[in-house]
Structure formats: structure tokens, C-alpha cells
XYZ file of C-alpha atoms in Angstrom:
576
model
C -3.400 31.882 8.610
C -6.725 30.190 9.245
C -6.888 27.163 11.455
C -7.753 23.781 9.799
C -7.700 20.154 10.977
C -5.136 18.944 8.406
C -1.879 16.970 8.470
C -0.297 19.074 5.727
C -1.676 21.460 3.037
C 0.234 19.529 0.367
C -1.459 16.210 0.992
C -4.879 17.301 2.159
C -6.694 16.445 -1.096
C -5.339 12.938 -1.351
C -6.037 12.356 2.373
C -9.560 13.647 1.948
C -10.222 11.265 -1.004
C -8.812 8.398 0.990
C -11.147 9.193 3.847
C -14.154 9.359 1.491
C -13.591 5.875 0.072
C -12.770 4.415 3.562
C -16.116 5.702 4.808
C -17.917 4.456 1.732
C -16.600 1.120 0.527
C -18.989 1.098 -2.412
C -16.636 3.621 -4.049
C -13.105 3.012 -5.222
C -10.222 5.432 -5.637
C -7.626 5.407 -8.409
C -5.053 7.221 -6.272
C -2.550 8.336 -8.944
C -5.334 9.941 -10.977
C -7.483 11.268 -8.139
C -10.475 9.542 -9.729
C -13.491 8.232 -7.681
C -15.539 5.491 -9.302
C -18.595 3.288 -8.510
C -17.413 -0.220 -7.936
C -20.625 -1.419 -9.421
C -19.935 0.262 -12.784
C -17.837 -2.702 -14.031
C -21.064 -4.747 -14.090
C -23.159 -2.225 -15.988
C -22.027 -1.189 -19.573
C -25.381 -0.679 -21.240
C -26.218 2.765 -19.851
C -24.841 6.291 -20.468
C -21.923 6.941 -18.129
C -21.716 10.392 -16.438
C -18.519 12.123 -15.290
C -17.869 15.429 -13.674
C -15.200 16.912 -11.413
C -13.117 19.946 -10.687
C -11.092 21.514 -7.928
C -11.326 20.172 -4.418
C -12.632 22.247 -1.516
C -16.201 22.029 -2.745
C -17.185 18.796 -1.011
C -19.462 16.868 -1.423
C -19.078 18.072 -5.030
C -18.114 16.054 -7.007
C -17.005 12.710 -5.379
C -19.970 12.733 -3.105
C -22.320 12.554 -6.074
C -20.823 9.313 -7.462
C -23.288 6.455 -7.045
C -26.145 4.724 -8.757
C -28.690 7.283 -9.931
C -26.082 10.122 -10.256
C -22.520 10.179 -11.454
C -20.410 7.201 -12.393
C -17.060 8.878 -11.792
C -15.614 12.154 -10.437
C -12.169 13.667 -10.950
C -10.658 15.786 -8.239
C -8.075 18.510 -8.717
C -6.071 20.286 -6.122
C -7.916 22.805 -3.926
C -9.675 25.229 -6.299
C -7.642 24.013 -9.268
C -8.847 21.975 -12.242
C -7.606 18.399 -12.425
C -5.018 17.756 -15.173
C -6.157 16.427 -18.522
C -4.564 12.977 -18.107
C -6.619 12.377 -14.941
C -9.882 13.271 -16.653
C -8.916 11.060 -19.601
C -8.219 8.160 -17.199
C -11.785 8.459 -15.841
C -13.241 8.532 -19.390
C -11.225 5.408 -20.357
C -12.427 3.572 -17.228
C -16.127 4.163 -18.082
C -15.906 4.047 -21.911
C -14.065 0.712 -22.056
C -16.592 -1.657 -23.663
C -19.531 0.846 -23.377
C -21.150 1.385 -26.708
C -23.955 3.631 -25.311
C -21.627 6.540 -24.664
C -20.002 8.609 -21.920
C -21.219 12.105 -21.084
C -18.778 14.568 -19.453
C -20.174 17.460 -17.476
C -17.798 20.464 -17.419
C -18.243 23.096 -14.791
C -17.940 26.492 -16.574
C -14.587 27.603 -15.335
C -11.635 28.264 -17.616
C -9.406 25.597 -16.213
C -12.134 22.971 -16.264
C -13.204 23.806 -19.801
C -9.573 23.480 -21.005
C -8.562 20.317 -19.117
C -11.844 18.450 -19.526
C -12.171 19.696 -23.143
C -8.736 18.389 -24.064
C -9.469 15.059 -22.322
C -12.665 14.627 -24.349
C -10.851 15.388 -27.575
C -8.102 12.858 -26.744
C -10.717 10.229 -25.904
C -12.498 10.814 -29.233
C -9.171 10.439 -30.977
C -8.815 6.957 -29.371
C -12.193 5.964 -30.781
C -14.176 6.244 -27.523
C -17.745 7.385 -27.718
C -17.854 10.449 -25.587
C -19.413 13.915 -25.545
C -19.489 16.880 -23.204
C -21.717 19.691 -21.963
C -20.524 22.835 -20.250
C -22.646 23.604 -17.148
C -23.249 27.099 -15.771
C -26.238 28.577 -13.958
C -25.038 31.486 -11.837
C -27.298 34.551 -12.408
C -25.336 37.093 -10.299
C -23.251 38.182 -13.305
C -26.057 38.262 -15.821
C -25.810 41.336 -18.001
C -22.164 42.012 -17.208
C -19.667 42.145 -20.007
C -17.830 38.827 -20.106
C -17.108 36.196 -22.737
C -16.953 33.326 -20.292
C -20.631 32.732 -19.592
C -22.338 31.706 -16.376
C -20.371 30.029 -13.621
C -21.162 26.479 -12.654
C -22.448 26.238 -9.107
C -24.536 24.043 -6.789
C -27.391 23.852 -9.324
C -25.264 21.394 -11.282
C -26.455 18.800 -8.773
C -29.931 19.010 -10.215
C -28.437 17.945 -13.553
C -26.441 15.087 -12.010
C -29.583 13.788 -10.335
C -31.939 14.012 -13.249
C -29.375 12.771 -15.848
C -28.367 9.944 -13.450
C -31.939 8.820 -13.085
C -32.468 8.920 -16.757
C -29.301 6.847 -17.332
C -30.583 4.255 -14.712
C -33.865 4.123 -16.669
C -31.966 3.344 -19.895
C -32.539 6.538 -21.680
C -30.395 7.288 -24.699
C -27.361 9.594 -24.882
C -29.229 12.142 -27.002
C -32.262 12.138 -24.756
C -30.109 12.961 -21.734
C -28.185 15.622 -23.624
C -31.464 17.281 -24.709
C -32.843 17.204 -21.177
C -29.681 18.702 -19.757
C -29.734 21.567 -22.261
C -33.380 22.207 -21.326
C -32.557 22.238 -17.614
C -29.818 24.836 -18.177
C -32.445 27.218 -19.617
C -34.627 26.806 -16.489
C -31.944 26.989 -13.756
C -30.558 29.866 -11.775
C -28.358 30.255 -8.721
C -27.394 33.223 -6.526
C -25.118 33.293 -3.468
C -24.277 35.451 -0.459
C -21.468 35.211 2.123
C -20.710 36.707 5.493
C -17.052 35.689 5.571
C -14.404 34.470 3.137
C -12.715 31.093 2.955
C -9.008 30.395 3.089
C -6.858 27.958 1.202
C -5.032 25.279 3.279
C -2.002 26.932 4.773
C -3.046 30.434 3.850
C -5.130 33.287 5.160
C -8.597 34.469 3.977
C -8.840 35.113 0.257
C -10.657 38.440 0.823
C -12.157 40.308 3.805
C -15.677 41.108 4.606
C -16.369 43.639 7.209
C -18.040 42.574 10.451
C -21.249 44.537 9.486
C -21.146 43.581 5.808
C -21.944 40.730 3.469
C -20.946 39.896 -0.037
C -23.538 39.427 -2.791
C -23.200 37.262 -5.923
C -19.895 35.637 -4.919
C -18.428 32.476 -6.670
C -17.222 29.257 -5.040
C -13.494 29.741 -5.599
C -12.856 32.572 -3.160
C -13.546 35.220 -5.785
C -15.354 38.177 -4.401
C -18.995 38.997 -5.322
C -20.522 41.708 -7.418
C -21.542 44.021 -4.519
C -20.939 44.413 -0.774
C -23.861 45.557 1.392
C -24.546 46.019 5.099
C -25.740 42.981 7.020
C -29.374 42.100 6.553
C -31.730 39.815 8.347
C -32.388 36.363 6.908
C -35.672 37.611 5.455
C -34.041 40.574 3.758
C -31.152 38.562 2.446
C -33.408 35.850 0.952
C -35.557 38.568 -0.746
C -32.414 40.061 -2.475
C -31.428 36.589 -3.790
C -34.879 35.507 -4.821
C -35.543 38.786 -6.628
C -32.499 38.111 -8.858
C -33.456 34.502 -9.511
C -37.115 35.227 -10.239
C -36.144 37.905 -12.664
C -33.680 35.607 -14.434
C -36.103 32.647 -14.725
C -39.159 34.964 -15.323
C -41.044 32.991 -12.598
C -44.670 33.774 -12.105
C -47.556 32.611 -9.917
C -48.447 28.871 -10.314
C -44.992 27.967 -11.621
C -43.591 24.741 -10.117
C -40.048 24.825 -8.826
C -37.447 22.693 -7.053
C -35.068 24.469 -4.761
C -31.520 23.840 -3.350
C -30.315 25.830 -0.391
C -26.606 25.242 -0.503
C -24.622 25.679 2.661
C -21.231 27.028 1.582
C -19.492 25.173 4.364
C -19.301 27.487 7.362
C -22.982 28.257 7.968
C -24.510 26.742 11.038
C -27.440 24.290 10.559
C -29.556 26.687 12.637
C -28.999 29.497 10.151
C -29.409 27.037 7.176
C -32.873 25.984 8.260
C -33.937 29.554 9.060
C -32.991 30.569 5.558
C -34.674 27.480 4.097
C -37.938 28.442 5.792
C -37.645 31.969 4.425
C -37.068 30.679 0.883
C -40.160 28.526 1.077
C -42.365 31.237 2.634
C -41.296 33.918 0.165
C -41.705 31.831 -2.920
C -45.133 30.738 -1.705
C -46.079 34.360 -1.161
C -45.279 34.927 -4.837
C -47.692 32.052 -5.765
C -44.794 29.957 -6.836
C -45.322 26.228 -5.916
C -42.307 24.763 -4.142
C -42.488 21.106 -5.156
C -39.118 20.124 -3.541
C -36.758 21.974 -1.202
C -33.417 20.475 -0.457
C -31.023 22.020 2.051
C -27.482 21.092 2.966
C -23.901 21.102 1.758
C -24.123 20.573 -1.998
C -21.085 22.541 -3.313
C -19.176 24.190 -0.553
C -16.233 26.656 -0.619
C -14.135 25.271 2.212
C -15.245 27.034 5.400
C -16.940 30.056 3.746
C -19.884 31.305 5.842
C -22.747 31.814 3.402
C -25.433 30.173 1.321
C -26.586 29.862 -2.272
C -30.122 29.467 -3.509
C -30.535 27.469 -6.714
C -33.981 27.099 -8.331
C -35.037 24.822 -11.110
C -38.191 25.707 -12.949
C -39.980 22.372 -13.406
C -41.449 21.264 -16.692
C -44.610 19.269 -16.842
C -42.556 16.199 -17.866
C -40.570 13.755 -15.797
C -38.080 16.005 -14.053
C -39.810 15.736 -10.674
C -39.989 11.935 -11.073
C -36.290 11.797 -11.730
C -35.579 14.003 -8.727
C -37.518 11.591 -6.561
C -35.760 8.439 -8.023
C -33.479 6.474 -5.770
C -29.829 7.368 -5.614
C -26.978 5.741 -3.778
C -24.697 8.764 -3.941
C -23.341 9.537 -0.476
C -23.699 13.298 -0.959
C -27.365 12.682 -0.340
C -28.460 11.688 3.327
C -28.670 8.020 4.122
C -26.726 6.880 1.042
C -26.703 3.016 0.732
C -23.117 3.295 -0.504
C -22.183 3.389 3.195
C -22.693 -0.357 3.128
C -19.943 -2.373 1.278
C -21.371 -4.134 -1.785
C -20.968 -7.919 -1.959
C -19.516 -10.041 -4.804
C -18.677 -6.955 -6.853
C -15.221 -6.520 -8.347
C -13.406 -3.299 -9.045
C -13.379 -1.646 -12.501
C -11.521 -3.843 -15.002
C -9.474 -0.870 -16.172
C -7.077 -0.509 -13.246
C -4.260 1.938 -13.030
C -1.384 0.852 -15.263
C 2.194 2.079 -15.383
C 2.709 4.638 -18.084
C 4.422 3.594 -21.288
C 7.324 5.538 -22.526
C 6.350 8.086 -25.223
C 7.213 6.859 -28.687
C 9.743 8.911 -30.686
C 7.987 10.561 -33.642
C 8.547 13.248 -36.242
C 11.734 14.613 -37.780
C 15.067 14.301 -36.019
C 17.473 17.227 -35.034
C 21.173 17.213 -35.650
C 23.497 16.779 -32.657
C 24.296 20.475 -32.721
C 20.591 21.345 -32.952
C 19.881 19.149 -29.947
C 22.514 21.023 -27.850
C 21.020 24.407 -28.887
C 17.501 23.310 -28.081
C 18.490 21.939 -24.649
C 20.202 25.219 -23.795
C 17.122 27.126 -24.800
C 14.959 24.933 -22.588
C 17.244 25.489 -19.624
C 17.407 29.287 -20.259
C 13.614 29.634 -20.419
C 13.218 27.518 -17.277
C 15.760 29.462 -15.271
C 14.176 32.709 -16.379
C 10.700 31.566 -15.219
C 12.207 30.407 -11.863
C 13.951 33.680 -11.211
C 10.805 35.669 -12.015
C 8.498 33.836 -9.659
C 8.051 36.621 -7.151
C 7.432 39.263 -9.825
C 4.865 37.100 -11.537
C 3.054 36.332 -8.264
C 2.956 40.012 -7.470
C 1.363 40.770 -10.758
C -1.268 37.974 -10.333
C -2.132 38.979 -6.694
C -4.327 41.887 -7.693
C -6.743 39.806 -9.862
C -6.266 36.202 -8.890
C -4.807 34.044 -6.178
C -1.247 35.214 -6.656
C 0.141 31.952 -7.980
C 1.088 32.519 -11.656
C 4.771 32.830 -10.740
C 4.629 29.682 -8.577
C 2.938 27.623 -11.292
C 5.418 28.786 -14.014
C 8.328 28.175 -11.588
C 7.019 24.633 -11.096
C 7.071 24.098 -14.810
C 10.627 25.498 -15.009
C 11.711 23.174 -12.193
C 9.937 20.264 -14.004
C 11.706 20.845 -17.233
C 15.117 21.128 -15.689
C 14.517 18.011 -13.570
C 13.508 16.034 -16.647
C 16.002 17.612 -19.074
C 18.271 14.559 -19.339
C 15.262 12.375 -20.168
C 13.586 14.671 -22.717
C 13.644 13.749 -26.343
C 15.484 16.813 -27.715
C 16.398 14.702 -30.761
C 12.711 14.589 -31.783
C 11.025 18.028 -31.385
C 7.513 16.625 -31.930
C 7.894 14.128 -29.149
C 9.651 16.759 -26.990
C 6.673 19.040 -27.238
C 4.354 16.377 -26.080
C 6.675 15.524 -23.196
C 6.796 19.212 -22.212
C 2.981 19.176 -22.378
C 2.903 16.431 -19.853
C 5.379 18.273 -17.621
C 3.154 21.436 -17.722
C 0.070 19.484 -17.062
C 1.507 17.600 -14.065
C 3.541 20.325 -12.418
C 1.364 23.406 -12.998
C -2.223 22.357 -12.764
C -5.163 24.781 -13.055
C -5.748 27.141 -16.014
C -2.056 27.921 -16.715
C -1.179 24.244 -16.817
C -4.016 23.478 -19.234
C -3.041 26.386 -21.470
C 0.607 25.520 -21.716
C -0.229 21.837 -22.023
C -2.530 22.627 -24.974
C -0.049 24.913 -26.635
C 2.741 22.385 -26.407
C 0.464 19.493 -27.532
C -0.670 21.364 -30.634
C 2.921 22.379 -31.485
C 3.974 18.774 -31.193
C 1.170 17.611 -33.439
C 2.179 20.194 -36.054
C 5.835 19.151 -35.976
C 4.949 15.506 -36.211
C 3.637 15.941 -39.763
C 6.987 17.389 -40.976
C 8.705 15.047 -43.403
C 11.732 17.098 -44.592
C 13.297 17.812 -41.266
C 13.068 20.667 -38.731
C 13.322 24.108 -40.359
C 12.605 27.685 -39.407
C 9.352 27.226 -41.340
C 8.556 24.196 -39.227
C 8.829 26.124 -35.992
C 6.729 29.027 -37.493
C 3.936 26.695 -38.465
C 4.118 24.932 -35.136
C 3.882 28.226 -33.265
C 0.769 29.285 -35.201
C -0.856 25.912 -34.891
C -0.337 25.815 -31.148
C -2.067 29.193 -30.774
C -4.987 28.415 -33.071
C -5.526 25.007 -31.525
C -5.495 26.388 -27.945
C -7.825 29.266 -28.764
C -10.445 26.725 -29.810
C -10.737 25.631 -26.152
C -9.676 28.774 -24.334
C -12.413 31.477 -24.143
C -9.774 34.250 -24.559
C -9.622 36.581 -27.444
C -7.172 39.472 -28.226
C -7.883 42.288 -25.773
C -9.235 40.008 -23.051
C -6.103 40.642 -20.874
C -4.503 37.231 -21.060
C -1.192 35.535 -22.068
C -2.474 35.692 -25.669
C -2.125 39.450 -25.776
C 1.675 38.847 -25.729
C 1.820 35.472 -27.485
C -0.310 36.476 -30.587
C 1.531 39.705 -31.447
C 4.763 37.831 -31.002
C 3.717 35.124 -33.453
C 2.357 37.705 -35.905
C 5.674 39.605 -35.815
C 7.699 36.485 -36.296
C 5.555 35.410 -39.320
C 5.736 38.860 -40.925
C 9.477 38.421 -41.439
C 8.882 35.237 -43.391
C 12.190 33.780 -42.134
C 13.803 30.987 -44.110
C 17.384 30.683 -42.739
C 18.290 30.343 -39.082
C 19.867 33.867 -39.055
C 16.675 35.260 -40.381
C 14.764 33.341 -37.722
C 16.778 34.881 -34.955
C 16.155 38.341 -36.368
C 12.413 37.494 -36.568
C 12.503 36.342 -33.019
C 13.986 39.674 -31.872
C 10.931 41.334 -33.465
C 8.690 38.825 -31.780
C 10.196 39.579 -28.313
C 9.604 43.255 -28.869
C 5.911 42.667 -29.983
C 5.275 40.483 -26.981
C 6.635 43.155 -24.590
C 4.469 45.793 -26.308
C 1.437 43.538 -26.159
C 2.145 42.817 -22.513
C 2.383 46.536 -21.734
C -0.987 47.101 -23.384
C -2.661 44.722 -20.945
C -2.126 47.291 -18.261
C -5.138 49.182 -19.552
C -7.289 46.192 -20.508
C -10.371 45.015 -18.692
C -10.104 41.283 -17.906
C -12.749 39.216 -19.660
C -11.521 35.677 -19.101
C -10.410 33.611 -16.060
C -10.964 34.506 -12.472
C -9.839 38.052 -12.977
C -12.981 38.934 -14.898
C -14.931 38.656 -11.580
C -12.596 41.031 -9.722
C -13.097 44.790 -9.148
C -10.909 46.252 -11.882
C -9.823 49.221 -9.613
C -7.491 46.795 -7.967
C -5.740 46.017 -11.285
C -3.084 48.606 -12.109
C -0.248 46.591 -13.605
C 0.257 44.211 -16.605
C -1.198 40.750 -16.891
C 0.844 38.139 -15.195
C 0.288 35.568 -17.940
C 1.350 37.963 -20.655
C 4.396 38.924 -18.701
C 5.312 35.294 -18.257
C 5.420 34.903 -22.123
C 7.837 37.769 -22.433
C 10.090 36.171 -19.770
C 10.641 32.852 -21.514
C 10.477 34.241 -24.999
C 13.238 36.747 -24.232
C 15.305 34.035 -22.578
C 15.105 31.813 -25.721
C 16.068 34.728 -27.887
C 19.162 35.719 -25.736
C 20.267 32.078 -25.771
C 19.956 31.889 -29.600
C 21.906 35.107 -30.040
C 24.951 33.364 -28.606
């Protein structure tokens, strides 16, 4: 286990956020939602509001970039885990209240962030708020590799925060900022290298790098890189990284660029400035004009020893002017936010206690309620008892926590069982979505939350009562709705490789009576198990697993196996 100056791994994120706002009184923290806001924002509603966020452990990203001239709000998740949808939605509501210009949400291109932030944006739109989103990704290490998830979002996102923030301060329109961000993404590339891995609080290193080795093209969540090579000098290392970036951006002599040298958290300042000097010298040797060079901690990976180089090819327009514009974000040296503002009140939309969810949709009979409650308990207990097996399956291609996250959902359902609206399946699905979102977190939490939300919405429209057909339609709607936000497709080695065949098998029986439904469910369980088994030979193309050496993956997908666990438990309960 790595040594860290913490009080407890469980509370480290909340204590970190508390320390941030205590050191910078110009910021405020909505504790229950882990949202950092500018206190000044309440006084300024005629400019485009900017939001970003993601897992913690990357500081100063993203809370350190909240301030005039950059972001207006940031949402923090647990360490290396996307924040839940409700927290993102809270941030959107804070900024969108009374703002007719619009709120723009920047989404780092990671599956969990795309799902949770995407769902929050859609919910905000359904509430009538003017909000849009852009997915940000600029990593060039994986360019050309087969993957459906696109480029990972890395430290280069800070260029976008800075330029978009300056444009907002200038009063530029929502569409102008969106167009500029899309143009920046076409002219931005990042490449990283590390000498040692990071470790999650309370755990050991996520991977090992030999004493005489370094990892090329790594991500910022502890996922290993694309290649491991022998240690090089700073000059040789910078050349490898710049060659990849120059090729990606097609840089040539006389091109103007701005550069970030991102310290991943564990690199000494001595090494940082040695590398910064090499970056400048080598770009200049190519005839490339370095207009700006920034070095420091931009987007860290806990204590990882390494650096990233991010290069923005500058247009002849105002990008450089916007980079030079004043910002009060404390992630930049000498931030004025270190001084408490005077005569400025907090955001008018403060944290309010949650209202009870309204009962909606058709009502179940008393006997139906008892059966549904038993099914929920059976599925939950099955997930709890399979925690270790699911973690074992996930350890080869992820961080080994699938079993733990699904167990947390099982515990959450059982703990809330007496309060769940089993009489109203539509409301129940939405309640279960909330349980999944709050207890699981990360990608799994977002997926199950989306599935349950979409199922609840489908059931809500039923007017003739809950039938086998109702459940069939809800199942299909939940999958279709979730796939709109998830980047997964059949064959990508995910939970959908079990869930989709199961739904197809169930539908193929066209069940009408409950007896027919149980028989159809038996076929669905079998199809899910067969689909799960097929993932053993699939190459992962979504989630963190798609960045991992596939030679380590020899068993079935943990997410798909989880589907078979709860689906079989429900079937066995209904057979009784």
C-alpha cells in the first residue's frame, strides 16, 4: 500500500474540496453535490456559463479552473470515478437559473463522464433550461488503434477552458464559443509518459513499471500506456512525444503553437523545467514558433511520476489573445481568488432538501407488489454474494471493482426496500435509478441508472395496468435509451453482450400471460449466459478495458456476468 497524507480513503475527496474552498474564499462548495462554484456568478447572468468535472485525483482539474475567465462550476466525483448525474444536474441548475444566454457543459471523453454528464444535460433540457454539451478529447497516443470511444480527454482541455472562458467574459455568444471549441479540438494533441504508476487511496500501485523502464502513451486514470520502453534521457523522451504530436497535427516550420507541459503529480520541479526546456528547444529546431509555454500541474494522476505534452496549433485569430486574458482561476499561479471577495453573496440556488418522488404510472396489485419485492431482494442478494467473483473478472482489464459497485447497489436496494414504491413500477424504476447512481458511481452506476430511468419512463406511459407486454416494452426501451449515450455496441465486450441477447430472446416468445412470461424469461437467462460466455473471446472496445493489453484478458466480461447473476436470480424467484 502506498503512503499518503490522508485521514481516511473514504473521506479524502470531501476533505480535499473543503481544503480548496478554505484556501480560496472566492469559491463556494455545495457539499452534498461536490460542486465548486464561483461566488461571483450570482451577479453575472448575461454570459455563457461553463461547466466541467470528473473524477478526483487529477487536481487542479477541474475545481482549480473555476474562476472568472475560465469555468463557472466544476463537479467532482470520487477518485478516478465520474460524478453521479444528480450532482452534475445540480451544477447546471445553479448556473442556468435565470440565465438566458445558455450553459455549456464540457464532457471529458471517458465512458462514465459521457454517460453521467450526458444524462444530466438531457434532464436539464427536459426542465426547460438552455444547456448544451461538447465532448472533449485530444489524446493522440491511441490514434489509429481500433476503438469506438475516440480520443481521451487530457490536460489539453485546459486550453479550451481558458479560451472559452475568456470568450464568455468578452460576451461572445453560445454558438461562437461552441464553434471555437470544435475548431480547437481539431488543432490540439496530447501525449504522455510515466516512470512510475499512481495508487488509489488505501491501495497499492495500479500497475508496475520496471526500474529501467518507462510507459508511453498512458492515460490519467492509472490505465497503462501503449508501449513500454527502456529509460531514456529527457531529450530522447521529449523527441518520442513530440514526433507523435507533430505527426498528428501535421505541424510544419513557421507554425505557431502554444504548449502545456503537464506534471502528472510526482515529477520534481527540477525535471519539469528540464523537460520544458527540451520541448522549447526541439520545437524551435523544427522551425515551429512557440508562442506560449506553460508548465506545471494541469491535470495530475495522483502521485504518478511522469509528464504530458499538449500542443495547440494556433490560428491567426484571437486564440492567443484569449490565452493571455486575465483569469482568476486558482489553478493558474497568483490567482486573485485567494483574496476573499467583498459584498458578494453566494449563489441564489442553494442546496435544498430533496422532495419525495411522486407516485406515477400504473399500480400493481397487492400480490404483484409482494412478488416484485421478493424479486428485488433475490437479485440484490445474488449480486452481494457474487462480489468477489465479479471483482476477480474485472481485475484483468479494469480496477477490479465491478463486484464491489454492484454489491453496493444490492446493499442500497435492500436498505431502501421498505421505502421503495413497489406499488408503482414506474416510480420504483426511477427510485432504483437513484439508488444505482448514488451507491455505485462511475460507469456502472451511470449505465444502471440510465437503464432504470428509461424503463421507468416507458412504464409511466402505460394506462391499462402493468402487463407482461409492459415489462417487455420497458426492457427494450431501457436498452435503446441507454445505448444512445453509451458508446457500446454488440461485440464490444460489455454488459450489453448479455443484456441484448436476453431481451431479444424474451421478445421472440411474444409472451402475453404471466406463465408465458416466465418461460420467456428462462430463455432470456440462457441467452444472457451464452452471450456472456462469448465475451471471453471478444476484444474490449469500450470503457477502460479497451486501453489494456488484451493478453491479460482470459475470462468473461464482468459486466456481462453481472447481468446473468441478477437475471437468473429474478427468474428463480418467479419460478416459485
